[in-house]
RNA sequence: GGGGGCGUAGCUCAGUUGGCAGAGCAACGGCCUUUUAAGCCGUCGGUCGAAGGUUCGAAUCCUUCCGCCCUCACCA
């Protein structure tokens, strides 16, 4: 490795000694690689720039593959077409170097569109070698830690992140067209709220105050509802101080949407329309695959109440009126661990999460959750034991929850107090505090509203078929390495 | 944090029962004026993740540690 770098450093010194700059500046391109193919004209003069990814020498000539963001174009380098400085460069070219080339288009004997190079500039000399050209870069750790190499070596990675960008753009377009306002609210919060996750803690020196990276933008967005911003969304990062997994990264991208005078059902329609629109636009189809599984996003999606879903799954019609002991026995029989302190509802929910949810492959809205499970949502008027929320499940995992938001400040305060009382003792200062600023805003009057949140990384996984969240995040979190 | 798997050259990978660390690509030198993973001849390149132990002898067996992957737990 050090030898390879030393060799290339020597080439840099030699070029510099010849008065050539191995790290060139601005280069005027007249065409991208893809256009050389699509707008081919025999003899047309073009200038291209990009990275050398292959070099095939043939004595006094050489073929090189030059890659830019649009694709690949072959260069044909003949010594008798070049002179002086260019020959010095040619003699010291390495794979991975970034060069500019000028010449005319032609087609080789074997039928490949190429550039007969008459001008060659070195734009950036690579000191380190590229991953192997045929097998590419497979080692997952290197791919995640050195994403630049992954992007160079594995074409489909660049394609996936382009697709991610399009998905995000289509989401914004969809919401903007419907009159939603995109906003940015604090990432650094004195009291982390809006979710029940462990936050990252930090400290703001100038204010001499502890701060937290946000776990959700929810409370700030609701303050905007109070302020008269009736249709609002934020599409940005959340941070949660939790474990890593195939579907969890500590910083992840969340879309939260609120619509005044709407409710849970308004949001359900919005989410369905949004995902259908985005999938149709960026994938051109509503038929997706996740591994071996086929997923059909054609609307309308199934809607089923939580109680029905669980009872049907278990084949026990009056499940919810069975005694706790019987529920516990059923759960144990399914291999679940049941604590003595768990209520019937909690036991049921364990069954729901572990046994029922994984079977929901096609998009399904689960409605009317038991009130105990979702303390911050609004109760159903006709059924105070249930709460007016939905959860969208696709491919066995939660993709988006939705709520009829609570807008009663007194009830909100009671629930905060209840929640604060149940916090574990290790909660840092600030975490257990009640967000008085938020309550004050609510007391000014918050319109009834529907709210929803979509995990963008998981949506991208769904739409791209990626198996791990690390494959849809450019720089996923890994344990820092001591030295390299 | 628990369980399982993996870690060998810059990259992709072999390595038998514990017996001289290998191949292809990349790199370096040579030949070659239309190649396509160009070809041919030659050369260089290793803390076998780290440390310790067993052994005449360890990439290989044992222990501990580090990193990654899978999985469970945690997780609005």
Coordinates of C-alpha atoms (C1' of nucleotides) in Angstrom, one line a residue:
Chain A
X1 CA 0.0 0.0 0.0
X2 CA 2.7 2.4 1.0
X3 CA 4.6 1.3 -2.1
X4 CA 1.7 2.1 -4.3
X5 CA 1.4 5.6 -2.8
X6 CA 5.1 6.2 -3.0
X7 CA 5.2 5.2 -6.7
X8 CA 2.4 7.7 -7.5
X9 CA 3.9 10.4 -5.4
X10 CA 7.1 10.0 -7.4
X11 CA 5.0 10.5 -10.6
X12 CA 3.6 13.7 -9.1
X13 CA 7.1 15.0 -8.3
X14 CA 8.3 14.1 -11.8
X15 CA 5.4 15.9 -13.5
X16 CA 5.8 18.9 -11.2
X17 CA 9.5 19.0 -12.1
X18 CA 8.5 19.1 -15.8
X19 CA 6.4 22.1 -15.0
X20 CA 3.1 20.3 -15.2
X21 CA 0.4 20.5 -12.5
X22 CA -0.9 17.1 -11.5
X23 CA -4.0 18.7 -10.0
X24 CA -5.4 20.8 -12.7
X25 CA -8.1 23.5 -12.4
X26 CA -11.2 24.3 -14.4
X27 CA -11.8 22.2 -17.4
X28 CA -14.4 23.1 -20.1
X29 CA -16.4 20.0 -21.0
X30 CA -18.3 20.1 -24.3
X31 CA -20.0 16.8 -23.6
X32 CA -20.7 14.1 -21.0
X33 CA -19.9 10.5 -21.7
X34 CA -23.5 9.5 -22.3
X35 CA -24.0 12.3 -24.8
X36 CA -21.0 11.0 -26.8
X37 CA -23.1 7.9 -27.5
X38 CA -26.6 9.4 -27.7
X39 CA -25.5 12.4 -29.9
X40 CA -22.9 10.5 -31.9
X41 CA -21.6 12.1 -35.0
X42 CA -18.5 10.8 -36.8
X43 CA -15.7 13.2 -36.4
X44 CA -17.4 15.6 -34.0
X45 CA -14.9 17.3 -31.7
X46 CA -15.6 16.8 -28.0
X47 CA -14.0 17.6 -24.7
X48 CA -14.7 15.2 -21.8
X49 CA -13.5 14.9 -18.2
X50 CA -13.7 12.0 -15.7
X51 CA -12.0 9.2 -13.9
X52 CA -9.9 6.6 -15.7
X53 CA -11.4 3.2 -14.7
X54 CA -9.6 1.0 -17.2
X55 CA -6.4 1.3 -19.3
X56 CA -5.4 -1.2 -22.0
X57 CA -2.0 -0.4 -23.5
X58 CA -1.0 -1.5 -26.9
X59 CA 2.5 -0.4 -27.5
X60 CA 2.4 3.0 -28.9
X61 CA -1.4 3.3 -28.4
X62 CA -3.7 2.7 -25.5
X63 CA -7.4 2.4 -24.8
X64 CA -8.8 3.9 -21.7
X65 CA -12.3 4.0 -20.1
X66 CA -13.3 7.4 -18.8
X67 CA -16.2 7.5 -16.5
X68 CA -18.2 10.6 -15.5
X69 CA -21.6 10.8 -13.7
X70 CA -23.5 10.2 -17.0
X71 CA -21.6 7.0 -18.0
X72 CA -18.6 5.8 -19.8
X73 CA -16.7 6.8 -22.9
X74 CA -13.7 5.0 -24.4
X75 CA -10.6 7.1 -25.2
X76 CA -8.2 6.0 -27.9
X77 CA -4.7 7.4 -27.2
X78 CA -2.1 7.3 -29.9
X79 CA 1.4 8.6 -29.2
X80 CA 1.6 10.2 -32.6
X81 CA -1.5 12.3 -31.9
X82 CA 0.0 13.7 -28.7
X83 CA 3.1 15.8 -28.0
X84 CA 5.5 16.9 -25.3
X85 CA 3.7 17.4 -22.0
X86 CA 0.9 15.1 -23.0
X87 CA 3.2 12.2 -23.6
X88 CA 4.8 12.8 -20.2
X89 CA 1.3 12.6 -18.7
X90 CA 0.4 9.5 -20.7
X91 CA 3.5 7.7 -19.5
X92 CA 2.5 8.3 -15.9
X93 CA -1.3 7.7 -16.0
X94 CA -2.8 5.4 -13.3
X95 CA -6.2 3.9 -12.9
X96 CA -8.2 6.3 -10.8
X97 CA -6.7 9.5 -12.2
X98 CA -9.1 12.2 -13.2
X99 CA -8.3 13.6 -16.7
X100 CA -9.7 15.9 -19.3
X101 CA -9.5 14.7 -23.0
X102 CA -10.2 16.4 -26.3
X103 CA -10.6 14.8 -29.6
X104 CA -13.0 13.6 -32.3
X105 CA -15.6 10.9 -32.1
X106 CA -15.1 7.7 -34.1
X107 CA -16.1 4.1 -34.0
X108 CA -13.5 1.4 -33.5
X109 CA -13.2 -1.7 -35.6
X110 CA -15.1 -3.6 -32.9
X111 CA -17.9 -1.0 -33.0
X112 CA -17.3 1.0 -29.9
X113 CA -17.8 4.7 -30.0
X114 CA -14.6 6.3 -28.8
X115 CA -12.7 9.5 -28.8
X116 CA -9.5 9.8 -30.9
X117 CA -7.6 11.9 -28.3
X118 CA -5.7 14.9 -29.5
X119 CA -5.4 16.7 -26.2
X120 CA -4.9 15.3 -22.7
X121 CA -4.9 17.1 -19.3
X122 CA -4.3 15.7 -15.9
X123 CA -6.9 17.1 -13.5
X124 CA -6.3 15.1 -10.5
X125 CA -3.6 12.4 -9.8
X126 CA -4.9 9.6 -7.7
X127 CA -2.5 8.5 -4.9
X128 CA -4.5 5.5 -3.9
X129 CA -5.5 2.6 -6.1
X130 CA -9.2 1.8 -7.0
X131 CA -10.9 -1.3 -5.9
X132 CA -10.7 -4.2 -8.3
X133 CA -12.5 -3.6 -11.6
X134 CA -14.3 -6.9 -12.1
X135 CA -15.4 -8.0 -8.7
X136 CA -16.0 -4.5 -7.4
X137 CA -16.0 -3.6 -3.8
X138 CA -17.9 -6.1 -1.7
X139 CA -16.7 -5.7 1.8
X140 CA -19.6 -4.0 3.6
X141 CA -17.5 -2.3 6.2
X142 CA -15.3 -0.7 3.5
X143 CA -18.4 0.2 1.5
X144 CA -20.0 2.0 4.4
X145 CA -16.8 3.6 5.8
X146 CA -15.5 4.6 2.4
X147 CA -18.6 5.4 0.5
X148 CA -16.6 7.2 -2.2
X149 CA -15.0 3.9 -3.2
X150 CA -18.4 2.2 -3.1
X151 CA -19.8 4.9 -5.4
X152 CA -16.9 4.5 -7.8
X153 CA -16.8 0.7 -7.8
X154 CA -20.5 -0.1 -7.6
X155 CA -22.6 1.7 -10.2
X156 CA -25.9 0.7 -8.7
X157 CA -25.1 2.5 -5.5
X158 CA -25.0 5.8 -7.3
X159 CA -28.3 4.9 -9.0
X160 CA -30.0 4.1 -5.7
X161 CA -29.0 7.5 -4.2
X162 CA -30.2 9.3 -7.3
X163 CA -33.5 7.5 -6.8
X164 CA -33.6 8.5 -3.1
X165 CA -33.2 12.1 -4.2
X166 CA -36.0 11.8 -6.6
X167 CA -38.3 10.3 -4.0
X168 CA -37.7 13.2 -1.7
X169 CA -38.2 15.7 -4.4
X170 CA -41.5 14.0 -5.4
X171 CA -42.7 14.1 -1.9
X172 CA -42.1 17.8 -1.6
X173 CA -43.7 18.4 -4.9
X174 CA -46.8 16.4 -3.9
X175 CA -47.2 18.3 -0.6
X176 CA -46.4 21.7 -2.1
X177 CA -49.0 21.2 -4.8
X178 CA -51.6 20.6 -2.1
X179 CA -50.8 23.8 -0.3
X180 CA -48.6 22.5 2.5
X181 CA -45.8 24.7 3.7
X182 CA -42.4 23.2 4.3
X183 CA -40.7 24.5 7.5
X184 CA -37.6 24.0 9.5
X185 CA -37.8 23.8 13.3
X186 CA -35.1 23.4 15.9
X187 CA -32.8 20.4 15.8
X188 CA -31.4 21.5 19.2
X189 CA -34.1 21.6 21.8
X190 CA -34.0 22.4 25.5
X191 CA -36.7 19.8 26.2
X192 CA -36.8 16.9 23.7
X193 CA -40.4 16.0 23.0
X194 CA -42.8 14.5 20.5
X195 CA -41.7 10.9 21.0
X196 CA -40.7 8.5 23.7
X197 CA -37.1 7.9 22.7
X198 CA -33.8 8.5 24.5
X199 CA -32.2 11.7 23.1
X200 CA -28.6 12.6 22.4
X201 CA -27.4 15.2 24.9
X202 CA -25.1 18.1 24.3
X203 CA -24.3 21.4 25.8
X204 CA -24.6 25.0 24.6
X205 CA -21.7 27.0 26.1
X206 CA -23.0 30.5 25.3
X207 CA -26.2 29.9 27.1
X208 CA -24.7 27.6 29.7
X209 CA -27.5 25.2 29.1
X210 CA -27.9 21.5 28.3
X211 CA -29.5 20.8 25.0
X212 CA -30.8 17.8 23.2
X213 CA -30.8 16.8 19.6
X214 CA -34.4 16.5 18.6
X215 CA -36.2 13.1 18.7
X216 CA -39.1 14.6 16.8
X217 CA -40.3 18.0 15.5
X218 CA -43.9 17.4 16.6
X219 CA -44.3 20.0 19.3
X220 CA -42.9 22.8 17.2
X221 CA -45.0 21.9 14.3
X222 CA -48.1 22.0 16.5
X223 CA -47.1 25.4 17.7
X224 CA -47.2 26.4 14.1
X225 CA -50.8 25.1 13.9
X226 CA -51.6 27.4 16.8
X227 CA -50.0 30.2 14.8
X228 CA -52.3 29.7 11.9
X229 CA -50.1 27.6 9.6
X230 CA -52.8 25.2 8.7
X231 CA -51.0 22.8 6.4
X232 CA -47.4 22.2 7.4
X233 CA -44.7 19.6 7.0
X234 CA -41.1 19.1 7.8
X235 CA -38.8 16.7 6.1
X236 CA -35.6 16.4 8.0
X237 CA -33.4 14.5 10.4
X238 CA -34.4 13.1 13.8
X239 CA -31.9 11.7 16.3
X240 CA -32.5 8.9 18.7
X241 CA -30.0 7.5 21.1
X242 CA -30.8 3.8 20.5
X243 CA -29.3 0.7 19.1
X244 CA -28.4 0.1 15.5
X245 CA -30.1 -2.5 13.4
X246 CA -31.0 -3.3 9.8
X247 CA -33.9 -0.8 10.1
X248 CA -32.5 1.7 12.7
X249 CA -29.9 4.4 12.3
X250 CA -29.5 6.9 15.1
X251 CA -30.0 9.8 12.8
X252 CA -32.8 9.2 10.3
X253 CA -35.0 11.2 8.0
X254 CA -38.6 11.8 9.0
X255 CA -41.5 13.5 7.3
X256 CA -44.1 14.9 9.6
X257 CA -47.3 16.4 8.2
X258 CA -50.1 18.2 10.0
X259 CA -53.3 19.4 8.6
X260 CA -55.6 21.6 10.6
X261 CA -59.3 20.7 10.7
X262 CA -58.4 17.2 9.5
X263 CA -58.1 14.0 11.4
X264 CA -56.7 10.5 11.3
X265 CA -58.8 9.7 8.2
X266 CA -57.6 12.8 6.3
X267 CA -54.1 11.7 6.9
X268 CA -54.8 8.1 5.8
X269 CA -55.9 9.3 2.5
X270 CA -53.0 11.7 2.2
X271 CA -50.5 9.0 3.0
X272 CA -52.0 6.6 0.6
X273 CA -52.1 9.2 -2.2
X274 CA -48.6 10.3 -1.4
X275 CA -47.0 6.9 -1.5
X276 CA -48.9 5.8 -4.6
X277 CA -48.0 9.0 -6.4
X278 CA -44.3 8.8 -5.5
X279 CA -44.0 5.1 -6.3
X280 CA -45.8 5.5 -9.6
X281 CA -43.6 8.5 -10.6
X282 CA -40.2 7.2 -9.5
X283 CA -40.6 3.5 -10.1
X284 CA -43.2 3.6 -12.8
X285 CA -45.1 0.8 -11.2
X286 CA -47.1 -0.1 -8.1
X287 CA -45.7 -3.6 -8.1
X288 CA -42.6 -3.8 -5.9
X289 CA -40.5 -6.6 -4.6
X290 CA -38.8 -6.9 -1.3
X291 CA -36.5 -9.9 -1.4
X292 CA -38.7 -12.7 -2.5
X293 CA -41.9 -10.9 -1.5
X294 CA -44.2 -9.2 -4.0
X295 CA -45.9 -6.0 -2.8
X296 CA -48.7 -4.4 -4.6
X297 CA -49.4 -0.7 -3.8
X298 CA -52.5 -0.5 -5.9
X299 CA -55.1 1.5 -3.9
X300 CA -57.4 1.3 -2.0
X301 CA -55.3 -0.3 0.7
X302 CA -56.8 -2.6 3.3
X303 CA -58.2 -0.9 6.4
X304 CA -58.9 -2.9 9.5
X305 CA -59.5 -2.2 13.1
X306 CA -57.0 -3.4 15.6
X307 CA -59.4 -5.5 17.6
X308 CA -60.8 -7.3 14.5
X309 CA -57.4 -7.9 13.2
X310 CA -56.1 -9.5 16.4
X311 CA -59.2 -11.5 17.0
X312 CA -59.3 -12.8 13.4
X313 CA -55.7 -13.7 13.5
X314 CA -56.1 -15.7 16.7
X315 CA -59.4 -17.1 15.6
X316 CA -61.0 -16.1 18.9
X317 CA -64.0 -13.8 18.3
X318 CA -64.4 -12.6 21.9
X319 CA -60.7 -12.4 22.6
X320 CA -60.9 -9.0 24.2
X321 CA -63.3 -10.2 26.8
X322 CA -61.2 -13.2 27.8
X323 CA -59.6 -13.2 31.2
X324 CA -56.0 -12.0 31.4
X325 CA -54.8 -15.5 32.4
X326 CA -56.2 -17.0 29.2
X327 CA -54.5 -14.2 27.1
X328 CA -51.2 -14.9 28.9
X329 CA -51.5 -18.6 28.2
X330 CA -52.2 -18.0 24.5
X331 CA -49.2 -15.7 24.2
X332 CA -46.9 -18.2 26.0
X333 CA -48.2 -20.9 23.7
X334 CA -46.9 -18.7 20.8
X335 CA -43.4 -18.5 22.3
X336 CA -43.7 -15.0 23.7
X337 CA -42.3 -14.0 27.1
X338 CA -45.0 -12.6 29.4
X339 CA -44.2 -10.7 32.6
X340 CA -46.5 -11.1 35.5
X341 CA -47.1 -7.3 35.5
X342 CA -48.4 -7.2 31.9
X343 CA -52.0 -6.3 31.4
X344 CA -54.3 -8.0 29.0
X345 CA -53.9 -5.1 26.6
X346 CA -50.1 -5.3 26.8
X347 CA -50.2 -9.0 26.3
X348 CA -52.4 -8.6 23.2
X349 CA -50.1 -5.9 21.9
X350 CA -47.1 -8.2 22.3
X351 CA -49.0 -10.8 20.1
X352 CA -49.8 -8.0 17.6
X353 CA -46.3 -6.9 17.3
X354 CA -44.6 -10.3 17.2
X355 CA -47.1 -12.4 15.4
X356 CA -49.7 -10.3 13.5
X357 CA -47.7 -7.4 12.2
X358 CA -45.1 -9.6 10.3
X359 CA -48.0 -11.2 8.4
X360 CA -49.1 -7.8 7.0
X361 CA -47.2 -7.8 3.8
X362 CA -49.5 -5.8 1.5
X363 CA -50.1 -2.2 2.6
X364 CA -52.6 -2.2 5.5
X365 CA -54.0 0.6 7.7
X366 CA -54.6 -0.7 11.2
X367 CA -57.1 1.5 13.0
X368 CA -58.5 2.3 16.4
X369 CA -55.7 1.2 18.7
X370 CA -56.5 0.6 22.4
X371 CA -56.1 3.9 24.2
X372 CA -53.5 2.6 26.7
X373 CA -51.0 2.0 23.9
X374 CA -51.0 5.5 22.5
X375 CA -51.2 8.0 25.3
X376 CA -50.8 11.1 23.2
X377 CA -53.6 10.7 20.7
X378 CA -57.2 11.7 20.8
X379 CA -59.8 9.2 22.1
X380 CA -62.5 8.1 19.7
X381 CA -65.7 9.9 20.6
X382 CA -67.9 6.7 20.1
X383 CA -65.4 4.4 21.8
X384 CA -63.3 5.9 24.6
X385 CA -61.4 2.6 25.0
X386 CA -59.8 3.2 21.6
X387 CA -57.8 6.0 20.2
X388 CA -58.2 7.7 16.8
X389 CA -55.0 6.7 15.2
X390 CA -53.8 4.5 12.4
X391 CA -50.6 2.6 11.7
X392 CA -49.6 1.8 8.1
X393 CA -47.9 -1.5 7.9
X394 CA -46.1 -2.7 4.7
X395 CA -44.0 -5.8 4.4
X396 CA -44.4 -6.6 8.0
X397 CA -43.0 -3.3 9.3
X398 CA -44.5 0.0 10.5
X399 CA -44.1 2.6 7.8
X400 CA -46.2 5.5 9.1
X401 CA -48.4 6.2 12.1
X402 CA -51.2 8.8 11.9
X403 CA -53.2 10.6 14.5
X404 CA -56.2 12.7 15.2
X405 CA -54.2 15.1 17.3
X406 CA -55.1 16.0 20.8
X407 CA -55.9 19.7 21.0
X408 CA -57.1 20.0 24.6
X409 CA -54.4 21.7 26.6
X410 CA -55.7 20.5 29.9
X411 CA -55.8 16.9 28.8
X412 CA -52.4 17.3 27.2
X413 CA -51.0 18.6 30.5
X414 CA -52.4 15.6 32.4
X415 CA -50.8 13.2 30.0
X416 CA -47.4 14.9 30.2
X417 CA -47.6 14.7 33.9
X418 CA -48.5 11.1 33.8
X419 CA -45.6 10.4 31.4
X420 CA -43.1 12.4 33.4
X421 CA -44.0 10.4 36.5
X422 CA -43.2 7.1 34.7
X423 CA -39.8 8.2 33.5
X424 CA -36.9 6.0 34.6
X425 CA -34.8 7.7 37.3
X426 CA -31.7 7.9 35.0
X427 CA -33.5 10.5 32.9
X428 CA -31.2 13.5 32.5
X429 CA -32.3 16.9 33.5
X430 CA -34.5 18.3 30.8
X431 CA -35.8 15.0 29.7
X432 CA -38.4 14.7 32.4
X433 CA -39.4 18.4 32.2
X434 CA -42.7 19.4 30.9
X435 CA -42.6 21.6 27.8
X436 CA -44.4 24.6 29.2
X437 CA -43.8 26.7 26.1
X438 CA -45.7 24.1 24.1
X439 CA -48.6 23.9 26.6
X440 CA -48.7 27.7 26.7
X441 CA -49.1 27.7 22.9
X442 CA -51.8 25.1 23.1
X443 CA -53.7 27.1 25.6
X444 CA -53.9 29.8 23.0
X445 CA -56.0 27.4 21.0
X446 CA -54.8 24.7 18.6
X447 CA -57.2 23.8 15.8
X448 CA -58.2 20.1 15.6
X449 CA -55.7 18.4 13.2
X450 CA -54.6 15.3 11.6
X451 CA -51.0 14.4 11.8
X452 CA -48.7 11.7 10.3
X453 CA -45.1 10.8 10.1
X454 CA -43.4 8.7 7.4
X455 CA -39.9 7.3 7.9
X456 CA -38.2 8.3 4.7
X457 CA -35.4 5.9 5.0
X458 CA -37.8 3.0 5.3
X459 CA -39.9 4.3 2.5
X460 CA -36.8 4.4 0.3
X461 CA -36.0 0.9 1.4
X462 CA -39.5 -0.2 0.3
X463 CA -39.3 1.6 -3.0
X464 CA -35.8 0.4 -3.9
X465 CA -35.9 -3.1 -2.4
X466 CA -32.9 -2.3 -0.1
X467 CA -32.5 -4.9 2.7
X468 CA -30.7 -2.6 5.1
X469 CA -31.2 1.0 6.2
X470 CA -27.5 1.4 5.7
X471 CA -27.9 0.8 2.0
X472 CA -30.2 3.9 1.7
X473 CA -28.1 6.2 3.9
X474 CA -24.9 7.5 2.4
X475 CA -22.9 7.6 5.6
X476 CA -24.6 5.2 8.1
X477 CA -23.4 5.3 11.6
X478 CA -20.6 2.9 12.4
X479 CA -18.4 2.5 15.4
X480 CA -15.5 5.0 15.0
X481 CA -12.2 3.5 14.2
X482 CA -9.2 4.3 16.3
X483 CA -6.8 4.6 13.4
X484 CA -6.6 3.7 9.8
Chain B
rG1 C1' -26.0 -6.0 26.4
rG2 C1' -27.1 -11.8 24.8
rG3 C1' -26.5 -15.6 20.8
rG4 C1' -24.4 -17.0 15.9
rG5 C1' -21.0 -16.0 11.7
rC6 C1' -16.9 -13.5 9.6
rG7 C1' -11.8 -10.9 9.5
rU8 C1' -5.5 -13.8 4.9
rA9 C1' -1.7 -8.7 -0.4
rG10 C1' -4.7 -2.1 -2.5
rC11 C1' -9.4 -5.2 -4.3
rU12 C1' -11.9 -10.3 -5.0
rC13 C1' -10.8 -14.8 -2.8
rA14 C1' -8.1 -20.0 -2.0
rG15 C1' -5.3 -22.1 2.0
rU16 C1' -6.0 -30.0 3.0
rU17 C1' -5.0 -33.6 9.3
rG18 C1' -1.2 -28.1 12.8
rG19 C1' 4.3 -28.7 8.6
rC20 C1' 8.1 -23.3 3.6
rA21 C1' 1.5 -18.1 3.1
rG22 C1' -1.0 -18.7 -2.5
rA23 C1' -4.1 -17.2 -7.2
rG24 C1' -6.6 -13.4 -10.3
rC25 C1' -7.0 -8.2 -10.7
rA26 C1' -4.1 -3.7 -9.4
rA27 C1' 1.2 -2.0 -9.3
rC28 C1' 6.5 -2.2 -11.5
rG29 C1' 9.9 -3.7 -16.0
rG30 C1' 9.7 -5.6 -21.2
rC31 C1' 6.9 -6.8 -26.2
rC32 C1' 2.7 -5.1 -28.8
rU33 C1' -0.8 1.0 -33.5
rU34 C1' -8.6 -0.6 -33.1
rU35 C1' -8.6 -3.3 -27.5
rU36 C1' -13.2 -4.6 -24.4
rA37 C1' -12.0 -8.3 -17.5
rA38 C1' -6.9 -7.1 -24.2
rG39 C1' -2.7 -10.6 -24.6
rC40 C1' 2.4 -12.7 -23.7
rC41 C1' 7.2 -12.7 -20.6
rG42 C1' 9.2 -11.2 -15.9
rU43 C1' 9.1 -8.7 -10.9
rC44 C1' 7.4 -6.5 -6.4
rG45 C1' 3.7 -6.7 -2.7
rG46 C1' 1.8 -10.0 4.0
rU47 C1' 1.5 -7.4 11.8
rC48 C1' -2.9 -14.0 8.2
rG49 C1' -7.7 -8.1 12.8
rA50 C1' -4.7 -7.6 18.0
rA51 C1' -2.5 -9.8 22.3
rG52 C1' -1.6 -14.1 25.0
rG53 C1' -1.5 -19.5 25.4
rU54 C1' -0.8 -24.9 23.8
rU55 C1' 2.9 -27.2 20.5
rC56 C1' 9.3 -29.2 18.0
rG57 C1' 6.2 -26.2 14.8
rA58 C1' -0.1 -22.1 14.6
rA59 C1' -3.4 -18.5 9.2
rU60 C1' -5.2 -23.4 11.2
rC61 C1' -6.3 -25.4 18.2
rC62 C1' -7.5 -22.5 23.1
rU63 C1' -8.4 -17.7 25.8
rU64 C1' -9.2 -12.4 25.8
rC65 C1' -9.8 -8.1 23.1
rC66 C1' -11.1 -5.0 18.5
rG67 C1' -14.2 -4.4 14.0
rC68 C1' -18.1 -5.8 10.6
rC69 C1' -22.6 -8.8 9.4
rC70 C1' -27.0 -11.6 11.0
rU71 C1' -30.3 -12.2 15.1
rC72 C1' -32.5 -11.1 19.9
rA73 C1' -33.2 -7.3 23.5
rC74 C1' -34.0 -1.8 23.7
rC75 C1' -37.0 1.4 20.4
rA76 C1' -44.2 6.1 19.2

